[in-house]
Structures are given as C-alpha cells and as structure tokens.
C-alpha cells in the first residue's frame, strides 16, 4: 500500500509539472492528497473485481494495477497508450484487471457499476461529493439495493464539486446518511487513513460477495490541486489547504509502518527510489512514442 500511494503521488506530481510545461494536451484532474482512498479501497479487491471511476481517475487506475507507461502514453495522446492516445486522461480502461474506465460525465459511473455487478460480480464505484447529487447516482443506489447487487459505492468527499463547497449544495454533513433511504449500510471513514479505508471497504466487499447487497462508504478527504490544472482556486483559502496538507496520508502511513516494525525507513526510501525511476521511465516511453496517424485515427472510435 505504501508503494501504491507513492506511485500515485509521484505520478500525479510529475503530471502537474508536465502540464505546466505544456507537454500534455487537454485537461488533467489530479488526485494529489487523495491517495489513501484509491489505495485502501483497491487493496480490498481481487484482480477480477471491477471498478468504475471519475474525472479524477488516475489514482484508481494505478491502485487497481494500471501500467504506468501505458497510462502516461495515453495522457500524452500517443498511440502506445491504453486507448491508443484517443481517450486521454479521463478515459483510461483496462478490462483485463477490472478497470472499466473513468468518464467525463459527472455521476456517470453509478449505472455502469450496477450493470457490471449485474453481469459479472463485485464492482467498486468511485464518485465525488458533486456526483452524489446527480439523479444517475441515486438511481444506481436504488437499483443496486432493490436487486441486492454486489456494488460498493465509494464516495470520495473532497469537500468541493468543482468550485462549489459541499455545505452550499446539500443540507446534510455526511453523504453516507443517504444510504438509509436505500436500506443499505452507510459508513464514514477518514479518507486520509489508508487502513481505515481498507477495513471499511473490505467489510463492504465481503458483504457483497455473500449476496447481501450494496454498501456506501464515504471517505472524507481533500484534493490539494484545483478541480483541474489551471484552476485558480479562488473559492477556497490557503489556510484551509495547508490544514489538509498537514494531514498528508503518505508520511502518516510511513511513520505507522516504521513505528510498528512493518518496515524500516531504508526500505521505504528504496521503494520511493524505485517508483521515482519507474515514473521517469514512463515519461521517457511516452515522449518517445508516436502520435496516432491519420490513417488509424478513426479505426477504433465509436459514436
């Protein structure tokens, strides 16, 4: 889990720099600060289990086992990427390891997760606090409950739907309270505590496997960057950001591992060094890869 969190942190940090340098086309929505949610949740899943993701999907892909090089190439728009450079940041998918893809539709993952669970088994559905207000999300919660489908709804509540603070968009404090309306368990966990996320999602997954239906796990967390790179973030204070950065999930978990004797600092440093090299190799792979050609531009695009 430390390796996964580090991979997400360094991958996203590199993307931040690359986007600022003008090397990445389109938009990117970074997962910096939220690494513990995807890591803890996906650690509770099997390779054959599925996930649906959100705008901010890089962390989910990496936590589920996505390939750094293929992801980086896709974000660069190169033909060696997951979607041959035609999907970009928000549409990375790898069916072989259960990644059904992110999408650019807020609340679009819920119905996909319900269909996947109806068809093949356990599916974790990641969605934000903004998406929790969408009708599609409520319909998905209702259908999953009515049919006792093995969906684990994982709400990544980072406090903002684009630029709108949660308290301005809904009357409740805990989105997990909505689970009661669909007769499913709803729990709130510290989304910066990877172990708390892992334990809550593990319980929900076990319940789903036994045929007892869906659960809603709300993870309270915070995104360090704006909704997208280039967002001026005028809707929140620097003080608020610094308060959340003080709760950084990565050094907390590293200290926990050392304190409990699960790892030495030297071992953690070695992991960080390896991941750093892997991310650098992914950038090199992407930059040396070709763009799609005019001849194959539309060969696998469907509308």
mmCIF file of C-alpha atoms in Angstrom:
data_model
loop_
_atom_site.group_PDB
_atom_site.id
_atom_site.type_symbol
_atom_site.label_atom_id
_atom_site.label_comp_id
_atom_site.label_asym_id
_atom_site.label_seq_id
_atom_site.Cartn_x
_atom_site.Cartn_y
_atom_site.Cartn_z
ATOM 1 C CA UNK A 1 0.000 0.000 0.000
ATOM 2 C CA UNK A 2 2.907 2.363 0.658
ATOM 3 C CA UNK A 3 4.283 1.585 -2.787
ATOM 4 C CA UNK A 4 0.891 2.242 -4.399
ATOM 5 C CA UNK A 5 0.360 5.526 -2.574
ATOM 6 C CA UNK A 6 3.870 6.638 -3.517
ATOM 7 C CA UNK A 7 3.265 5.681 -7.146
ATOM 8 C CA UNK A 8 0.102 7.785 -7.283
ATOM 9 C CA UNK A 9 1.771 10.735 -5.539
ATOM 10 C CA UNK A 10 4.822 10.790 -7.826
ATOM 11 C CA UNK A 11 2.827 10.113 -10.998
ATOM 12 C CA UNK A 12 0.452 12.987 -10.286
ATOM 13 C CA UNK A 13 3.256 15.320 -9.201
ATOM 14 C CA UNK A 14 5.022 14.632 -12.494
ATOM 15 C CA UNK A 15 1.820 15.285 -14.446
ATOM 16 C CA UNK A 16 1.449 18.610 -12.659
ATOM 17 C CA UNK A 17 4.895 19.647 -13.883
ATOM 18 C CA UNK A 18 4.381 18.292 -17.402
ATOM 19 C CA UNK A 19 1.063 20.083 -17.813
ATOM 20 C CA UNK A 20 2.564 23.365 -16.628
ATOM 21 C CA UNK A 21 5.335 22.887 -19.203
ATOM 22 C CA UNK A 22 2.774 22.499 -21.976
ATOM 23 C CA UNK A 23 3.673 18.885 -22.753
ATOM 24 C CA UNK A 24 0.235 17.379 -22.117
ATOM 25 C CA UNK A 25 -2.799 18.118 -24.322
ATOM 26 C CA UNK A 26 -6.272 18.738 -22.967
ATOM 27 C CA UNK A 27 -7.064 18.767 -19.262
ATOM 28 C CA UNK A 28 -5.915 16.726 -16.282
ATOM 29 C CA UNK A 29 -7.722 16.383 -12.947
ATOM 30 C CA UNK A 30 -5.131 15.394 -10.354
ATOM 31 C CA UNK A 31 -5.583 13.057 -7.383
ATOM 32 C CA UNK A 32 -2.932 14.641 -5.150
ATOM 33 C CA UNK A 33 -3.949 14.387 -1.486
ATOM 34 C CA UNK A 34 -6.481 11.599 -2.008
ATOM 35 C CA UNK A 35 -4.069 8.690 -2.479
ATOM 36 C CA UNK A 36 -5.237 6.753 0.584
ATOM 37 C CA UNK A 37 -8.771 6.285 -0.752
ATOM 38 C CA UNK A 38 -7.967 4.509 -4.012
ATOM 39 C CA UNK A 39 -5.132 2.558 -2.382
ATOM 40 C CA UNK A 40 -7.114 1.312 0.591
ATOM 41 C CA UNK A 41 -10.191 0.513 -1.464
ATOM 42 C CA UNK A 42 -8.438 -1.356 -4.274
ATOM 43 C CA UNK A 43 -6.345 -3.320 -1.767
ATOM 44 C CA UNK A 44 -9.651 -4.858 -0.645
ATOM 45 C CA UNK A 45 -10.489 -6.020 -4.180
ATOM 46 C CA UNK A 46 -9.422 -9.033 -6.235
ATOM 47 C CA UNK A 47 -7.886 -8.639 -9.678
ATOM 48 C CA UNK A 48 -11.135 -9.942 -11.179
ATOM 49 C CA UNK A 49 -13.256 -7.381 -9.312
ATOM 50 C CA UNK A 50 -14.192 -4.265 -11.259
ATOM 51 C CA UNK A 51 -14.080 -0.525 -10.700
ATOM 52 C CA UNK A 52 -15.722 2.472 -12.309
ATOM 53 C CA UNK A 53 -14.033 5.805 -11.876
ATOM 54 C CA UNK A 54 -14.452 9.581 -12.086
ATOM 55 C CA UNK A 55 -12.854 12.647 -13.669
ATOM 56 C CA UNK A 56 -10.052 12.239 -11.118
ATOM 57 C CA UNK A 57 -9.308 8.658 -12.098
ATOM 58 C CA UNK A 58 -5.532 8.231 -12.344
ATOM 59 C CA UNK A 59 -5.258 7.121 -8.710
ATOM 60 C CA UNK A 60 -7.933 4.470 -9.129
ATOM 61 C CA UNK A 61 -6.247 3.066 -12.238
ATOM 62 C CA UNK A 62 -2.853 2.853 -10.566
ATOM 63 C CA UNK A 63 -4.259 1.364 -7.370
ATOM 64 C CA UNK A 64 -6.037 -1.357 -9.389
ATOM 65 C CA UNK A 65 -2.785 -2.264 -11.125
ATOM 66 C CA UNK A 66 -2.696 0.014 -14.171
ATOM 67 C CA UNK A 67 0.536 0.196 -16.168
ATOM 68 C CA UNK A 68 2.492 3.430 -15.621
ATOM 69 C CA UNK A 69 3.873 3.540 -19.153
ATOM 70 C CA UNK A 70 0.546 2.898 -20.868
ATOM 71 C CA UNK A 71 -1.168 5.481 -18.669
ATOM 72 C CA UNK A 72 1.467 8.136 -19.293
ATOM 73 C CA UNK A 73 1.436 7.483 -23.044
ATOM 74 C CA UNK A 74 -2.348 7.800 -23.097
ATOM 75 C CA UNK A 75 -2.261 11.115 -21.270
ATOM 76 C CA UNK A 76 0.377 12.299 -23.754
ATOM 77 C CA UNK A 77 -2.002 11.321 -26.577
ATOM 78 C CA UNK A 78 0.386 8.717 -28.011
ATOM 79 C CA UNK A 79 -0.554 5.580 -29.933
ATOM 80 C CA UNK A 80 1.125 3.308 -27.363
ATOM 81 C CA UNK A 81 -1.322 4.392 -24.658
ATOM 82 C CA UNK A 82 -4.190 2.396 -23.203
ATOM 83 C CA UNK A 83 -6.679 3.863 -25.696
ATOM 84 C CA UNK A 84 -4.102 4.406 -28.455
ATOM 85 C CA UNK A 85 -3.892 8.052 -27.499
ATOM 86 C CA UNK A 86 -7.515 8.779 -28.352
ATOM 87 C CA UNK A 87 -9.125 8.696 -24.915
ATOM 88 C CA UNK A 88 -6.801 10.831 -22.844
ATOM 89 C CA UNK A 89 -6.738 11.396 -19.118
ATOM 90 C CA UNK A 90 -10.395 10.700 -18.337
ATOM 91 C CA UNK A 91 -10.998 7.531 -20.339
ATOM 92 C CA UNK A 92 -8.286 5.071 -19.309
ATOM 93 C CA UNK A 93 -9.558 1.489 -19.167
ATOM 94 C CA UNK A 94 -8.050 -1.968 -18.774
ATOM 95 C CA UNK A 95 -10.700 -4.691 -18.757
ATOM 96 C CA UNK A 96 -8.072 -7.365 -18.041
ATOM 97 C CA UNK A 97 -7.669 -6.065 -14.482
ATOM 98 C CA UNK A 98 -11.210 -4.817 -13.955
ATOM 99 C CA UNK A 99 -10.723 -1.134 -14.795
ATOM 100 C CA UNK A 100 -13.925 -0.282 -16.675
ATOM 101 C CA UNK A 101 -12.754 3.264 -17.224
ATOM 102 C CA UNK A 102 -13.327 6.752 -15.996
ATOM 103 C CA UNK A 103 -15.658 9.067 -17.858
ATOM 104 C CA UNK A 104 -16.297 12.763 -18.321
ATOM 105 C CA UNK A 105 -19.914 12.605 -17.137
ATOM 106 C CA UNK A 106 -20.442 13.570 -13.504
ATOM 107 C CA UNK A 107 -22.327 10.691 -11.883
ATOM 108 C CA UNK A 108 -21.845 8.513 -14.962
ATOM 109 C CA UNK A 109 -20.125 5.678 -13.111
ATOM 110 C CA UNK A 110 -23.065 4.549 -10.987
ATOM 111 C CA UNK A 111 -25.205 2.996 -13.731
ATOM 112 C CA UNK A 112 -22.101 1.382 -15.260
ATOM 113 C CA UNK A 113 -21.223 -0.182 -11.899
ATOM 114 C CA UNK A 114 -24.755 -1.524 -11.492
ATOM 115 C CA UNK A 115 -24.642 -3.111 -14.950
ATOM 116 C CA UNK A 116 -21.213 -4.601 -14.283
ATOM 117 C CA UNK A 117 -22.315 -6.034 -10.940
ATOM 118 C CA UNK A 118 -25.457 -7.496 -12.509
ATOM 119 C CA UNK A 119 -23.355 -9.095 -15.214
ATOM 120 C CA UNK A 120 -20.100 -10.201 -13.614
ATOM 121 C CA UNK A 121 -19.808 -9.627 -9.870
ATOM 122 C CA UNK A 122 -18.289 -7.202 -7.382
ATOM 123 C CA UNK A 123 -17.791 -3.671 -8.653
ATOM 124 C CA UNK A 124 -16.499 -0.663 -6.716
ATOM 125 C CA UNK A 125 -17.936 2.652 -7.859
ATOM 126 C CA UNK A 126 -15.825 5.737 -7.060
ATOM 127 C CA UNK A 127 -17.667 9.064 -7.191
ATOM 128 C CA UNK A 128 -17.304 12.547 -5.732
ATOM 129 C CA UNK A 129 -19.485 14.661 -3.485
ATOM 130 C CA UNK A 130 -20.746 16.592 -6.511
ATOM 131 C CA UNK A 131 -21.761 13.365 -8.256
ATOM 132 C CA UNK A 132 -23.667 12.288 -5.146
ATOM 133 C CA UNK A 133 -26.362 14.841 -6.045
ATOM 134 C CA UNK A 134 -26.871 13.509 -9.566
ATOM 135 C CA UNK A 135 -30.015 11.570 -10.408
ATOM 136 C CA UNK A 136 -27.952 8.834 -12.040
ATOM 137 C CA UNK A 137 -26.191 8.173 -8.732
ATOM 138 C CA UNK A 138 -29.460 7.954 -6.819
ATOM 139 C CA UNK A 139 -30.946 5.632 -9.441
ATOM 140 C CA UNK A 140 -27.884 3.408 -9.225
ATOM 141 C CA UNK A 141 -28.082 3.251 -5.429
ATOM 142 C CA UNK A 142 -31.766 2.369 -5.632
ATOM 143 C CA UNK A 143 -31.416 -0.358 -8.259
ATOM 144 C CA UNK A 144 -28.387 -1.927 -6.591
ATOM 145 C CA UNK A 145 -30.310 -2.110 -3.329
ATOM 146 C CA UNK A 146 -33.564 -3.378 -4.852
ATOM 147 C CA UNK A 147 -31.747 -6.192 -6.653
ATOM 148 C CA UNK A 148 -29.115 -6.776 -3.931
ATOM 149 C CA UNK A 149 -26.295 -6.285 -6.389
ATOM 150 C CA UNK A 150 -22.626 -6.534 -5.297
ATOM 151 C CA UNK A 151 -21.758 -2.845 -5.711
ATOM 152 C CA UNK A 152 -19.569 -0.981 -3.235
ATOM 153 C CA UNK A 153 -20.287 2.729 -3.646
ATOM 154 C CA UNK A 154 -17.211 4.693 -2.561
ATOM 155 C CA UNK A 155 -17.826 8.397 -2.142
ATOM 156 C CA UNK A 156 -14.620 10.451 -2.226
ATOM 157 C CA UNK A 157 -15.842 13.530 -0.417
ATOM 158 C CA UNK A 158 -13.126 16.110 -1.002
ATOM 159 C CA UNK A 159 -15.381 18.985 0.003
ATOM 160 C CA UNK A 160 -15.928 20.527 -3.417
ATOM 161 C CA UNK A 161 -17.933 19.721 -6.529
ATOM 162 C CA UNK A 162 -15.775 21.705 -8.973
ATOM 163 C CA UNK A 163 -15.849 25.061 -7.127
ATOM 164 C CA UNK A 164 -18.968 24.539 -5.009
ATOM 165 C CA UNK A 165 -18.393 23.675 -1.350
ATOM 166 C CA UNK A 166 -20.472 20.782 -0.034
ATOM 167 C CA UNK A 167 -22.285 22.895 2.565
ATOM 168 C CA UNK A 168 -23.637 25.121 -0.225
ATOM 169 C CA UNK A 169 -25.056 22.232 -2.245
ATOM 170 C CA UNK A 170 -26.641 19.932 0.336
ATOM 171 C CA UNK A 171 -28.209 20.129 3.772
ATOM 172 C CA UNK A 172 -26.523 17.029 5.198
ATOM 173 C CA UNK A 173 -22.980 16.781 6.534
ATOM 174 C CA UNK A 174 -22.449 13.090 5.831
ATOM 175 C CA UNK A 175 -23.307 11.762 2.386
ATOM 176 C CA UNK A 176 -23.318 8.274 3.924
ATOM 177 C CA UNK A 177 -26.613 9.234 5.622
ATOM 178 C CA UNK A 178 -28.315 8.786 2.267
ATOM 179 C CA UNK A 179 -27.684 5.043 2.448
ATOM 180 C CA UNK A 180 -30.569 4.695 4.910
ATOM 181 C CA UNK A 181 -33.004 5.717 2.189
ATOM 182 C CA UNK A 182 -31.908 2.715 0.152
ATOM 183 C CA UNK A 183 -31.747 0.216 3.037
ATOM 184 C CA UNK A 184 -28.003 -0.333 2.791
ATOM 185 C CA UNK A 185 -25.143 0.221 5.262
ATOM 186 C CA UNK A 186 -23.588 3.669 5.144
ATOM 187 C CA UNK A 187 -20.311 4.419 6.932
ATOM 188 C CA UNK A 188 -17.990 7.427 7.180
ATOM 189 C CA UNK A 189 -14.217 6.957 7.365
ATOM 190 C CA UNK A 190 -11.151 9.166 7.424
ATOM 191 C CA UNK A 191 -10.151 9.155 3.764
ATOM 192 C CA UNK A 192 -6.580 10.068 4.684
ATOM 193 C CA UNK A 193 -6.191 6.865 6.712
ATOM 194 C CA UNK A 194 -5.458 4.092 4.231
ATOM 195 C CA UNK A 195 -6.049 1.391 6.854
ATOM 196 C CA UNK A 196 -9.466 2.761 7.802
ATOM 197 C CA UNK A 197 -10.472 2.835 4.135
ATOM 198 C CA UNK A 198 -9.175 -0.700 3.607
ATOM 199 C CA UNK A 199 -11.095 -2.062 6.603
ATOM 200 C CA UNK A 200 -14.378 -0.377 5.658
ATOM 201 C CA UNK A 201 -14.220 -1.434 2.016
ATOM 202 C CA UNK A 202 -13.160 -4.976 2.951
ATOM 203 C CA UNK A 203 -16.287 -5.320 5.091
ATOM 204 C CA UNK A 204 -18.457 -3.951 2.280
ATOM 205 C CA UNK A 205 -16.873 -6.272 -0.303
ATOM 206 C CA UNK A 206 -17.361 -9.327 1.907
ATOM 207 C CA UNK A 207 -21.000 -8.369 2.360
ATOM 208 C CA UNK A 208 -21.392 -8.011 -1.406
ATOM 209 C CA UNK A 209 -19.775 -11.399 -2.095
ATOM 210 C CA UNK A 210 -22.239 -13.087 0.245
ATOM 211 C CA UNK A 211 -25.166 -11.723 -1.757
ATOM 212 C CA UNK A 212 -26.253 -9.224 0.885
ATOM 213 C CA UNK A 213 -26.236 -6.274 -1.496
ATOM 214 C CA UNK A 214 -24.505 -2.903 -1.773
ATOM 215 C CA UNK A 215 -22.909 -0.561 0.741
ATOM 216 C CA UNK A 216 -21.991 3.117 0.743
ATOM 217 C CA UNK A 217 -18.575 4.096 2.129
ATOM 218 C CA UNK A 218 -17.922 7.824 2.444
ATOM 219 C CA UNK A 219 -14.251 8.788 2.621
ATOM 220 C CA UNK A 220 -13.598 12.308 3.918
ATOM 221 C CA UNK A 221 -10.575 13.646 2.063
ATOM 222 C CA UNK A 222 -9.297 16.717 0.204
ATOM 223 C CA UNK A 223 -7.780 17.494 -3.177
ATOM 224 C CA UNK A 224 -4.631 19.571 -2.994
ATOM 225 C CA UNK A 225 -4.955 20.941 -6.509
ATOM 226 C CA UNK A 226 -7.861 22.672 -8.183
ATOM 227 C CA UNK A 227 -10.657 20.858 -9.935
ATOM 228 C CA UNK A 228 -8.392 20.849 -12.991
ATOM 229 C CA UNK A 229 -4.872 22.078 -13.676
ATOM 230 C CA UNK A 230 -5.140 25.798 -14.322
ATOM 231 C CA UNK A 231 -7.990 26.263 -11.823
ATOM 232 C CA UNK A 232 -7.289 29.488 -9.879
ATOM 233 C CA UNK A 233 -8.976 28.041 -6.744
ATOM 234 C CA UNK A 234 -10.395 31.427 -5.681
ATOM 235 C CA UNK A 235 -13.211 29.580 -3.885
ATOM 236 C CA UNK A 236 -11.063 28.282 -1.004
ATOM 237 C CA UNK A 237 -8.457 29.699 1.361
ATOM 238 C CA UNK A 238 -4.770 28.923 1.596
ATOM 239 C CA UNK A 239 -5.287 28.239 5.291
ATOM 240 C CA UNK A 240 -7.808 25.504 4.521
ATOM 241 C CA UNK A 241 -5.405 23.918 2.048
ATOM 242 C CA UNK A 242 -2.496 23.992 4.493
ATOM 243 C CA UNK A 243 -4.643 22.460 7.247
ATOM 244 C CA UNK A 244 -5.406 19.499 4.989
ATOM 245 C CA UNK A 245 -1.822 19.185 3.774
ATOM 246 C CA UNK A 246 -0.848 18.768 7.427
ATOM 247 C CA UNK A 247 -2.967 15.577 7.308
ATOM 248 C CA UNK A 248 -0.969 14.213 4.351
ATOM 249 C CA UNK A 249 -1.808 10.478 4.173
ATOM 250 C CA UNK A 250 1.612 9.382 2.908
ATOM 251 C CA UNK A 251 4.018 10.432 5.710
ATOM 252 C CA UNK A 252 1.409 9.369 8.277
ATOM 253 C CA UNK A 253 1.338 5.847 6.865
ATOM 254 C CA UNK A 254 5.130 5.738 6.500
ATOM 255 C CA UNK A 255 5.526 6.656 10.160
ATOM 256 C CA UNK A 256 2.973 3.997 11.109
ATOM 257 C CA UNK A 257 4.905 1.318 9.215
ATOM 258 C CA UNK A 258 8.200 2.247 10.863
ATOM 259 C CA UNK A 259 6.650 2.596 14.313
ATOM 260 C CA UNK A 260 5.046 -0.863 14.162
ATOM 261 C CA UNK A 261 8.137 -2.533 12.728
ATOM 262 C CA UNK A 262 6.431 -3.405 9.445
ATOM 263 C CA UNK A 263 9.180 -1.634 7.509
ATOM 264 C CA UNK A 264 12.377 0.312 8.053
ATOM 265 C CA UNK A 265 12.894 3.813 6.759
ATOM 266 C CA UNK A 266 15.593 2.445 4.461
ATOM 267 C CA UNK A 267 13.081 0.036 2.912
ATOM 268 C CA UNK A 268 10.578 2.841 2.371
ATOM 269 C CA UNK A 269 13.276 5.023 0.824
ATOM 270 C CA UNK A 270 14.169 2.180 -1.541
ATOM 271 C CA UNK A 271 10.524 1.870 -2.596
ATOM 272 C CA UNK A 272 10.361 5.614 -3.244
ATOM 273 C CA UNK A 273 13.555 5.499 -5.315
ATOM 274 C CA UNK A 274 12.222 2.616 -7.444
ATOM 275 C CA UNK A 275 8.887 4.332 -8.046
ATOM 276 C CA UNK A 276 10.695 7.559 -8.973
ATOM 277 C CA UNK A 277 12.687 5.649 -11.598
ATOM 278 C CA UNK A 278 9.541 3.934 -12.878
ATOM 279 C CA UNK A 279 7.740 7.261 -13.333
ATOM 280 C CA UNK A 280 10.755 8.722 -15.145
ATOM 281 C CA UNK A 281 10.794 5.671 -17.434
ATOM 282 C CA UNK A 282 7.086 6.144 -18.139
ATOM 283 C CA UNK A 283 7.662 9.749 -19.201
ATOM 284 C CA UNK A 284 10.520 8.680 -21.477
ATOM 285 C CA UNK A 285 8.355 5.941 -23.002
ATOM 286 C CA UNK A 286 5.536 8.400 -23.661
ATOM 287 C CA UNK A 287 7.727 11.095 -25.156
ATOM 288 C CA UNK A 288 9.414 8.595 -27.485
ATOM 289 C CA UNK A 289 6.091 7.092 -28.619
ATOM 290 C CA UNK A 290 4.391 8.191 -31.867
ATOM 291 C CA UNK A 291 1.099 10.023 -32.187
ATOM 292 C CA UNK A 292 -1.808 8.229 -33.887
ATOM 293 C CA UNK A 293 -1.593 8.540 -37.665
ATOM 294 C CA UNK A 294 -4.299 9.979 -39.893
ATOM 295 C CA UNK A 295 -4.839 6.504 -41.335
ATOM 296 C CA UNK A 296 -5.792 4.942 -37.984
ATOM 297 C CA UNK A 297 -7.380 7.994 -36.384
ATOM 298 C CA UNK A 298 -10.958 6.696 -36.540
ATOM 299 C CA UNK A 299 -10.430 2.925 -36.742
ATOM 300 C CA UNK A 300 -11.484 2.275 -33.138
ATOM 301 C CA UNK A 301 -13.552 5.352 -32.298
ATOM 302 C CA UNK A 302 -17.272 4.665 -31.810
ATOM 303 C CA UNK A 303 -20.124 7.150 -31.605
#
